[in-house]
Amino acid sequence: MPTYVTTPIYYVNALPHLGHAYTTIVADTYSRFRRLCGDEVRFQTGTDEHGEKIAEAAAKAGETPRAYVDRIAAAFRETWPHLAIRPDYIIRTTDADHIRTVQDILQQVYDRDDIYFSEYSGLYCKGCERFLTEKELVDGKCPDHLVEPKPITEQNYFFRMSRYQDWLIDHIRANPDFITPERYRNEVLSFLSEPLEDLCISRPTSRLTWGIPLPFDANFVTYVWFDALINYLTGIGYPDGPDFTRYWAAAEHVIAKDILKPHAIYWPTMLRAMGLEPYQRLHVHGYWNVDATKMSKSLGNVVRPRELVETYGVDTVRYFVLREMSFGLDASFSGDAILARHNADLANDLGNLFSRSLAMIDKYEGGRVPERPSGGTLTPDDRELMSAMSAMVAEYREHMDGFAFHRALQAVWEVIGLLNRYIVANAPWELAKHPRQADRLRTVLAFLAEALWKITLVLGPVMPETATRMAAALGMGERFAAAVIDDAVIWGSIPAGTVIGKVGPLFPRVEHKTEPAAAAKQPVKQEAVAGPGEGLIGIDQFKAVDLRVAEIVAAEKVAKSDRLLKLTVQAPEERTIVAGLAQYYNPEALVGQKVIIVANLKPAKLMGIPSQGMVLAAKEQLADGTERLVVATVAGPAAAGSRVA
Ligand code: MSP
């Protein structure tokens, strides 16, 4: 099946930042995912180079518009490989074929009497490059650019957008997936409940010359949005290129909420006026803020993707943005948050799992994936692992298809956790000591290799470089290049006898002066007990942990977190503990409970809240693949603060 994935074409008045990187990483990841599902994908990004904003930025930089746009467009183009983003085509609106296409379309729409000449007065926001309605203003200002729009009266050409209003409403209503997530679909429908005005699509050359001349009046250039949206057609060879019909029918646009209106209203009505079908789906995401404030040049908090890649590596950046943002909602970037994900989720959970598993196959099986002994009985652990793996692949597919990347990754990390527990529970280093257990050891190691190969496959779209290294280390490098998602479904897709290779740490730890969130996550990880023969601790190590009875006196949900609860406990002195219990307990149910805490854990900050300690809880894996967490409590009347030993 063909799939056509696009990003917005970015204005060249600013250098690429985290926001541009996010949308493009999303589109790249989704493209790779669709390829893994067997689709033929065309993925396009590009730059939007005409209009007032660009002309002004060029003048400010003391350059001609041409020299200026060439320079910034190159900066965008050069950024993508650093983020492992591989578009099939990068379009520029200053390309000759695009200019021709825009002019052909304008002439065609004009000939159909959908463009007319008239005088207009309105409030113009240069930042948005469009007229705003009174209703859109907040305190008389554009809510996005925080400036008062300029009243402008001029003669211009107009597109009869209002003609298509009813058709558009019907189309959105009949196609629930046309604009997602739903909140944006609702926003568009609500906007369309008022009469739609026609769209001004020209600028007089007396005011602006940096644009595409109207084919029917040389005194005007094309309005930048009418020009820009057409990139999605030019890039696939509209009207008669071989790829046009093939890919247009399968177009999926990815944008942020700032440009919802042009994509959800101008664009479908323009397509209708051209006699074309609308795109398939519009995926709208929220905004990245930085430390909970708007990212802006004037605040000096603009996050540059290449700097992040230098510190953390490309796959940490890709994983972080996809895991951290719920697609559709705003998210906040912070150095602590990416560091915590890097060290906890990647270096610890995934990296350690991978290297210790390979080390064990190397040590006990001479570096070959063992044959699973025939007739050997599977333990409940093995069965649980098998069913959790297939549940994960199903969930992953569903969520990737629905642009819920954070959920897809959550599902993958659940099984990574399960695998780490599988190792601890089966202790291959113990099995290796007893020749009678050789078959069991082989089964465990074969299961680990199989599970890691499946994880490699599903991580491919998100973390292409790491997955390539993992595949090579698993001896599956060649297979990986042509892999399909079904390889992750079938059990037994890594052949016995496959020679595994060596791999250095997948994610070398990144140290940081203030590493609170990461520090807070590590101690709860079971894999701290690590590799072969290292499963036991001495009494001194145990005694170093100060376990205490603590009474929970208050509990509340942590804002913007679906995982965390803020607990106030007495042990016997009062302290705050932030615990990952929100998915398992209502806060009220915990108040009054006497739980066991680790009282001498280094303080850490979670979502900005200082946490002093950790609550112990049992994690149970349920038959349906989900987990249940039960806090450890004391049965008898132990006073708060009593030492547990
Ligand atoms: N040129 C137009 C788009 C024309 S598409 C036919 C434009 N360009 S832009 O450079 O301003 O890019 C806007 C897009 O950049 C957003 O829709 C989003 O994809 C990305 N982002 C820019 N800042 C962002 C954040 N702070 N957070 C998330 N994405 C953001 O509009």
PDB file of N, CA and C in Angstrom, residues 458-524:
ATOM      1  N   VAL A 458      10.822  -3.650  16.556  1.00  0.00           N
ATOM      2  CA  VAL A 458       9.843  -2.592  16.820  1.00  0.00           C
ATOM      3  C   VAL A 458      10.523  -1.254  17.151  1.00  0.00           C
ATOM      4  N   LEU A 459      11.771  -1.319  17.628  1.00  0.00           N
ATOM      5  CA  LEU A 459      12.454  -0.056  17.914  1.00  0.00           C
ATOM      6  C   LEU A 459      13.034   0.582  16.659  1.00  0.00           C
ATOM      7  N   GLY A 460      13.138  -0.184  15.591  1.00  0.00           N
ATOM      8  CA  GLY A 460      13.733   0.320  14.344  1.00  0.00           C
ATOM      9  C   GLY A 460      13.208   1.682  13.913  1.00  0.00           C
ATOM     10  N   PRO A 461      11.887   1.867  13.819  1.00  0.00           N
ATOM     11  CA  PRO A 461      11.386   3.163  13.360  1.00  0.00           C
ATOM     12  C   PRO A 461      11.721   4.323  14.297  1.00  0.00           C
ATOM     13  N   VAL A 462      11.808   4.032  15.589  1.00  0.00           N
ATOM     14  CA  VAL A 462      12.052   5.097  16.570  1.00  0.00           C
ATOM     15  C   VAL A 462      13.552   5.365  16.715  1.00  0.00           C
ATOM     16  N   MET A 463      14.327   4.279  16.817  1.00  0.00           N
ATOM     17  CA  MET A 463      15.761   4.431  17.080  1.00  0.00           C
ATOM     18  C   MET A 463      16.542   3.652  16.025  1.00  0.00           C
ATOM     19  N   PRO A 464      16.595   4.185  14.809  1.00  0.00           N
ATOM     20  CA  PRO A 464      17.164   3.395  13.714  1.00  0.00           C
ATOM     21  C   PRO A 464      18.624   3.016  13.915  1.00  0.00           C
ATOM     22  N   GLU A 465      19.414   3.906  14.517  1.00  0.00           N
ATOM     23  CA  GLU A 465      20.841   3.573  14.644  1.00  0.00           C
ATOM     24  C   GLU A 465      21.069   2.502  15.698  1.00  0.00           C
ATOM     25  N   THR A 466      20.392   2.648  16.823  1.00  0.00           N
ATOM     26  CA  THR A 466      20.534   1.651  17.889  1.00  0.00           C
ATOM     27  C   THR A 466      20.016   0.300  17.414  1.00  0.00           C
ATOM     28  N   ALA A 467      18.869   0.311  16.735  1.00  0.00           N
ATOM     29  CA  ALA A 467      18.288  -0.956  16.273  1.00  0.00           C
ATOM     30  C   ALA A 467      19.231  -1.626  15.273  1.00  0.00           C
ATOM     31  N   THR A 468      19.884  -0.836  14.451  1.00  0.00           N
ATOM     32  CA  THR A 468      20.829  -1.421  13.497  1.00  0.00           C
ATOM     33  C   THR A 468      21.992  -2.066  14.243  1.00  0.00           C
ATOM     34  N   ARG A 469      22.466  -1.392  15.274  1.00  0.00           N
ATOM     35  CA  ARG A 469      23.555  -1.988  16.071  1.00  0.00           C
ATOM     36  C   ARG A 469      23.081  -3.240  16.783  1.00  0.00           C
ATOM     37  N   MET A 470      21.864  -3.195  17.314  1.00  0.00           N
ATOM     38  CA  MET A 470      21.332  -4.362  18.025  1.00  0.00           C
ATOM     39  C   MET A 470      21.196  -5.539  17.062  1.00  0.00           C
ATOM     40  N   ALA A 471      20.671  -5.251  15.865  1.00  0.00           N
ATOM     41  CA  ALA A 471      20.482  -6.320  14.885  1.00  0.00           C
ATOM     42  C   ALA A 471      21.830  -6.934  14.521  1.00  0.00           C
ATOM     43  N   ALA A 472      22.848  -6.084  14.309  1.00  0.00           N
ATOM     44  CA  ALA A 472      24.169  -6.597  13.943  1.00  0.00           C
ATOM     45  C   ALA A 472      24.716  -7.464  15.077  1.00  0.00           C
ATOM     46  N   ALA A 473      24.549  -6.990  16.313  1.00  0.00           N
ATOM     47  CA  ALA A 473      25.072  -7.748  17.450  1.00  0.00           C
ATOM     48  C   ALA A 473      24.337  -9.084  17.603  1.00  0.00           C
ATOM     49  N   LEU A 474      23.082  -9.112  17.193  1.00  0.00           N
ATOM     50  CA  LEU A 474      22.316 -10.361  17.292  1.00  0.00           C
ATOM     51  C   LEU A 474      22.580 -11.273  16.093  1.00  0.00           C
ATOM     52  N   GLY A 475      23.456 -10.838  15.211  1.00  0.00           N
ATOM     53  CA  GLY A 475      23.754 -11.645  14.026  1.00  0.00           C
ATOM     54  C   GLY A 475      22.645 -11.574  12.997  1.00  0.00           C
ATOM     55  N   MET A 476      21.797 -10.541  13.084  1.00  0.00           N
ATOM     56  CA  MET A 476      20.642 -10.440  12.193  1.00  0.00           C
ATOM     57  C   MET A 476      20.728  -9.194  11.310  1.00  0.00           C
ATOM     58  N   GLY A 477      21.936  -8.685  11.138  1.00  0.00           N
ATOM     59  CA  GLY A 477      22.118  -7.443  10.395  1.00  0.00           C
ATOM     60  C   GLY A 477      21.491  -7.468   9.010  1.00  0.00           C
ATOM     61  N   GLU A 478      21.730  -8.554   8.275  1.00  0.00           N
ATOM     62  CA  GLU A 478      21.199  -8.606   6.903  1.00  0.00           C
ATOM     63  C   GLU A 478      19.690  -8.702   6.889  1.00  0.00           C
ATOM     64  N   ARG A 479      19.184  -9.541   7.771  1.00  0.00           N
ATOM     65  CA  ARG A 479      17.732  -9.739   7.849  1.00  0.00           C
ATOM     66  C   ARG A 479      17.040  -8.413   8.218  1.00  0.00           C
ATOM     67  N   PHE A 480      17.701  -7.646   9.046  1.00  0.00           N
ATOM     68  CA  PHE A 480      17.101  -6.420   9.576  1.00  0.00           C
ATOM     69  C   PHE A 480      16.734  -5.450   8.455  1.00  0.00           C
ATOM     70  N   ALA A 481      17.629  -5.350   7.478  1.00  0.00           N
ATOM     71  CA  ALA A 481      17.399  -4.380   6.401  1.00  0.00           C
ATOM     72  C   ALA A 481      16.079  -4.660   5.684  1.00  0.00           C
ATOM     73  N   ALA A 482      15.685  -5.928   5.606  1.00  0.00           N
ATOM     74  CA  ALA A 482      14.470  -6.272   4.857  1.00  0.00           C
ATOM     75  C   ALA A 482      13.356  -6.746   5.791  1.00  0.00           C
ATOM     76  N   ALA A 483      13.501  -6.436   7.067  1.00  0.00           N
ATOM     77  CA  ALA A 483      12.557  -6.998   8.052  1.00  0.00           C
ATOM     78  C   ALA A 483      11.154  -6.415   7.900  1.00  0.00           C
ATOM     79  N   VAL A 484      10.184  -7.195   8.266  1.00  0.00           N
ATOM     80  CA  VAL A 484       8.798  -6.726   8.298  1.00  0.00           C
ATOM     81  C   VAL A 484       8.245  -6.986   9.691  1.00  0.00           C
ATOM     82  N   ILE A 485       7.183  -6.283  10.014  1.00  0.00           N
ATOM     83  CA  ILE A 485       6.652  -6.367  11.377  1.00  0.00           C
ATOM     84  C   ILE A 485       6.236  -7.798  11.732  1.00  0.00           C
ATOM     85  N   ASP A 486       5.859  -8.580  10.733  1.00  0.00           N
ATOM     86  CA  ASP A 486       5.448  -9.954  11.021  1.00  0.00           C
ATOM     87  C   ASP A 486       6.572 -10.778  11.648  1.00  0.00           C
ATOM     88  N   ASP A 487       7.814 -10.394  11.386  1.00  0.00           N
ATOM     89  CA  ASP A 487       8.931 -11.098  12.034  1.00  0.00           C
ATOM     90  C   ASP A 487       8.864 -10.934  13.549  1.00  0.00           C
ATOM     91  N   ALA A 488       8.222  -9.863  13.974  1.00  0.00           N
ATOM     92  CA  ALA A 488       8.107  -9.645  15.417  1.00  0.00           C
ATOM     93  C   ALA A 488       6.920 -10.408  15.997  1.00  0.00           C
ATOM     94  N   VAL A 489       6.087 -10.939  15.118  1.00  0.00           N
ATOM     95  CA  VAL A 489       4.905 -11.665  15.593  1.00  0.00           C
ATOM     96  C   VAL A 489       5.227 -13.149  15.742  1.00  0.00           C
ATOM     97  N   ILE A 490       5.894 -13.691  14.720  1.00  0.00           N
ATOM     98  CA  ILE A 490       6.190 -15.139  14.729  1.00  0.00           C
ATOM     99  C   ILE A 490       7.220 -15.448  15.805  1.00  0.00           C
ATOM    100  N   TRP A 491       6.954 -16.465  16.590  1.00  0.00           N
ATOM    101  CA  TRP A 491       7.923 -16.869  17.615  1.00  0.00           C
ATOM    102  C   TRP A 491       8.896 -17.844  16.960  1.00  0.00           C
ATOM    103  N   GLY A 492      10.152 -17.572  17.056  1.00  0.00           N
ATOM    104  CA  GLY A 492      11.151 -18.455  16.446  1.00  0.00           C
ATOM    105  C   GLY A 492      11.765 -17.838  15.209  1.00  0.00           C
ATOM    106  N   SER A 493      11.760 -16.497  15.124  1.00  0.00           N
ATOM    107  CA  SER A 493      12.267 -15.890  13.886  1.00  0.00           C
ATOM    108  C   SER A 493      13.776 -15.645  13.916  1.00  0.00           C
ATOM    109  N   ILE A 494      14.410 -15.860  15.068  1.00  0.00           N
ATOM    110  CA  ILE A 494      15.881 -15.796  15.075  1.00  0.00           C
ATOM    111  C   ILE A 494      16.385 -17.244  15.085  1.00  0.00           C
ATOM    112  N   PRO A 495      17.058 -17.664  14.024  1.00  0.00           N
ATOM    113  CA  PRO A 495      17.392 -19.087  13.907  1.00  0.00           C
ATOM    114  C   PRO A 495      18.423 -19.525  14.952  1.00  0.00           C
ATOM    115  N   ALA A 496      18.249 -20.760  15.436  1.00  0.00           N
ATOM    116  CA  ALA A 496      19.244 -21.326  16.347  1.00  0.00           C
ATOM    117  C   ALA A 496      20.561 -21.393  15.591  1.00  0.00           C
ATOM    118  N   GLY A 497      21.636 -21.185  16.312  1.00  0.00           N
ATOM    119  CA  GLY A 497      22.951 -21.247  15.679  1.00  0.00           C
ATOM    120  C   GLY A 497      23.437 -19.893  15.188  1.00  0.00           C
ATOM    121  N   THR A 498      22.535 -18.900  15.174  1.00  0.00           N
ATOM    122  CA  THR A 498      22.954 -17.557  14.748  1.00  0.00           C
ATOM    123  C   THR A 498      24.119 -17.086  15.625  1.00  0.00           C
ATOM    124  N   VAL A 499      25.150 -16.604  14.958  1.00  0.00           N
ATOM    125  CA  VAL A 499      26.339 -16.180  15.711  1.00  0.00           C
ATOM    126  C   VAL A 499      26.171 -14.726  16.142  1.00  0.00           C
ATOM    127  N   ILE A 500      26.199 -14.534  17.426  1.00  0.00           N
ATOM    128  CA  ILE A 500      26.043 -13.155  17.899  1.00  0.00           C
ATOM    129  C   ILE A 500      27.403 -12.463  17.973  1.00  0.00           C
ATOM    130  N   GLY A 501      27.369 -11.160  17.903  1.00  0.00           N
ATOM    131  CA  GLY A 501      28.625 -10.410  17.915  1.00  0.00           C
ATOM    132  C   GLY A 501      28.781  -9.654  19.215  1.00  0.00           C
ATOM    133  N   LYS A 502      29.787  -8.851  19.266  1.00  0.00           N
ATOM    134  CA  LYS A 502      30.013  -8.075  20.479  1.00  0.00           C
ATOM    135  C   LYS A 502      29.417  -6.692  20.283  1.00  0.00           C
ATOM    136  N   VAL A 503      29.019  -6.089  21.365  1.00  0.00           N
ATOM    137  CA  VAL A 503      28.496  -4.734  21.257  1.00  0.00           C
ATOM    138  C   VAL A 503      28.956  -3.930  22.473  1.00  0.00           C
ATOM    139  N   GLY A 504      29.372  -2.709  22.223  1.00  0.00           N
ATOM    140  CA  GLY A 504      29.726  -1.833  23.347  1.00  0.00           C
ATOM    141  C   GLY A 504      28.438  -1.338  23.968  1.00  0.00           C
ATOM    142  N   PRO A 505      28.515  -0.515  25.010  1.00  0.00           N
ATOM    143  CA  PRO A 505      27.278  -0.020  25.624  1.00  0.00           C
ATOM    144  C   PRO A 505      26.417   0.695  24.577  1.00  0.00           C
ATOM    145  N   LEU A 506      25.131   0.356  24.529  1.00  0.00           N
ATOM    146  CA  LEU A 506      24.243   0.995  23.545  1.00  0.00           C
ATOM    147  C   LEU A 506      24.070   2.472  23.877  1.00  0.00           C
ATOM    148  N   PHE A 507      23.974   2.745  25.168  1.00  0.00           N
ATOM    149  CA  PHE A 507      23.764   4.136  25.603  1.00  0.00           C
ATOM    150  C   PHE A 507      24.714   4.452  26.742  1.00  0.00           C
ATOM    151  N   PRO A 508      25.917   4.904  26.423  1.00  0.00           N
ATOM    152  CA  PRO A 508      26.828   5.252  27.525  1.00  0.00           C
ATOM    153  C   PRO A 508      26.150   6.270  28.426  1.00  0.00           C
ATOM    154  N   ARG A 509      26.290   6.063  29.716  1.00  0.00           N
ATOM    155  CA  ARG A 509      25.619   6.978  30.655  1.00  0.00           C
ATOM    156  C   ARG A 509      26.142   8.394  30.484  1.00  0.00           C
ATOM    157  N   VAL A 510      25.233   9.343  30.644  1.00  0.00           N
ATOM    158  CA  VAL A 510      25.641  10.749  30.589  1.00  0.00           C
ATOM    159  C   VAL A 510      25.573  11.278  32.009  1.00  0.00           C
ATOM    160  N   GLU A 511      26.672  11.821  32.476  1.00  0.00           N
ATOM    161  CA  GLU A 511      26.676  12.341  33.842  1.00  0.00           C
ATOM    162  C   GLU A 511      26.329  13.822  33.816  1.00  0.00           C
ATOM    163  N   HIS A 512      25.802  14.288  34.901  1.00  0.00           N
ATOM    164  CA  HIS A 512      25.322  15.651  34.957  1.00  0.00           C
ATOM    165  C   HIS A 512      25.430  16.072  36.400  1.00  0.00           C
ATOM    166  N   LYS A 513      25.752  17.333  36.616  1.00  0.00           N
ATOM    167  CA  LYS A 513      25.882  17.794  38.002  1.00  0.00           C
ATOM    168  C   LYS A 513      24.590  17.554  38.780  1.00  0.00           C
ATOM    169  N   THR A 514      23.476  18.019  38.184  1.00  0.00           N
ATOM    170  CA  THR A 514      22.198  17.820  38.856  1.00  0.00           C
ATOM    171  C   THR A 514      21.454  16.735  38.107  1.00  0.00           C
ATOM    172  N   GLU A 515      21.460  15.572  38.680  1.00  0.00           N
ATOM    173  CA  GLU A 515      20.901  14.438  37.972  1.00  0.00           C
ATOM    174  C   GLU A 515      19.750  13.845  38.773  1.00  0.00           C
ATOM    175  N   PRO A 516      18.910  14.708  39.345  1.00  0.00           N
ATOM    176  CA  PRO A 516      17.990  14.188  40.342  1.00  0.00           C
ATOM    177  C   PRO A 516      17.004  13.156  39.819  1.00  0.00           C
ATOM    178  N   ALA A 517      16.384  13.456  38.694  1.00  0.00           N
ATOM    179  CA  ALA A 517      15.332  12.546  38.246  1.00  0.00           C
ATOM    180  C   ALA A 517      15.921  11.188  37.913  1.00  0.00           C
ATOM    181  N   ALA A 518      17.092  11.200  37.303  1.00  0.00           N
ATOM    182  CA  ALA A 518      17.711   9.935  36.929  1.00  0.00           C
ATOM    183  C   ALA A 518      18.069   9.159  38.188  1.00  0.00           C
ATOM    184  N   ALA A 519      18.649   9.871  39.153  1.00  0.00           N
ATOM    185  CA  ALA A 519      19.052   9.205  40.376  1.00  0.00           C
ATOM    186  C   ALA A 519      17.846   8.594  41.062  1.00  0.00           C
ATOM    187  N   ALA A 520      16.724   9.277  40.956  1.00  0.00           N
ATOM    188  CA  ALA A 520      15.532   8.783  41.622  1.00  0.00           C
ATOM    189  C   ALA A 520      15.024   7.515  40.977  1.00  0.00           C
ATOM    190  N   LYS A 521      15.218   7.373  39.699  1.00  0.00           N
ATOM    191  CA  LYS A 521      14.662   6.207  39.018  1.00  0.00           C
ATOM    192  C   LYS A 521      15.517   4.952  39.199  1.00  0.00           C
ATOM    193  N   GLN A 522      16.827   5.144  39.279  1.00  0.00           N
ATOM    194  CA  GLN A 522      17.673   3.960  39.227  1.00  0.00           C
ATOM    195  C   GLN A 522      17.483   2.925  40.335  1.00  0.00           C
ATOM    196  N   PRO A 523      17.401   3.355  41.587  1.00  0.00           N
ATOM    197  CA  PRO A 523      17.395   2.337  42.622  1.00  0.00           C
ATOM    198  C   PRO A 523      16.231   1.360  42.521  1.00  0.00           C
ATOM    199  N   VAL A 524      15.141   1.750  41.887  1.00  0.00           N
ATOM    200  CA  VAL A 524      14.010   0.823  41.820  1.00  0.00           C
ATOM    201  C   VAL A 524      14.190  -0.235  40.752  1.00  0.00           C
TER     202      VAL A 524
END
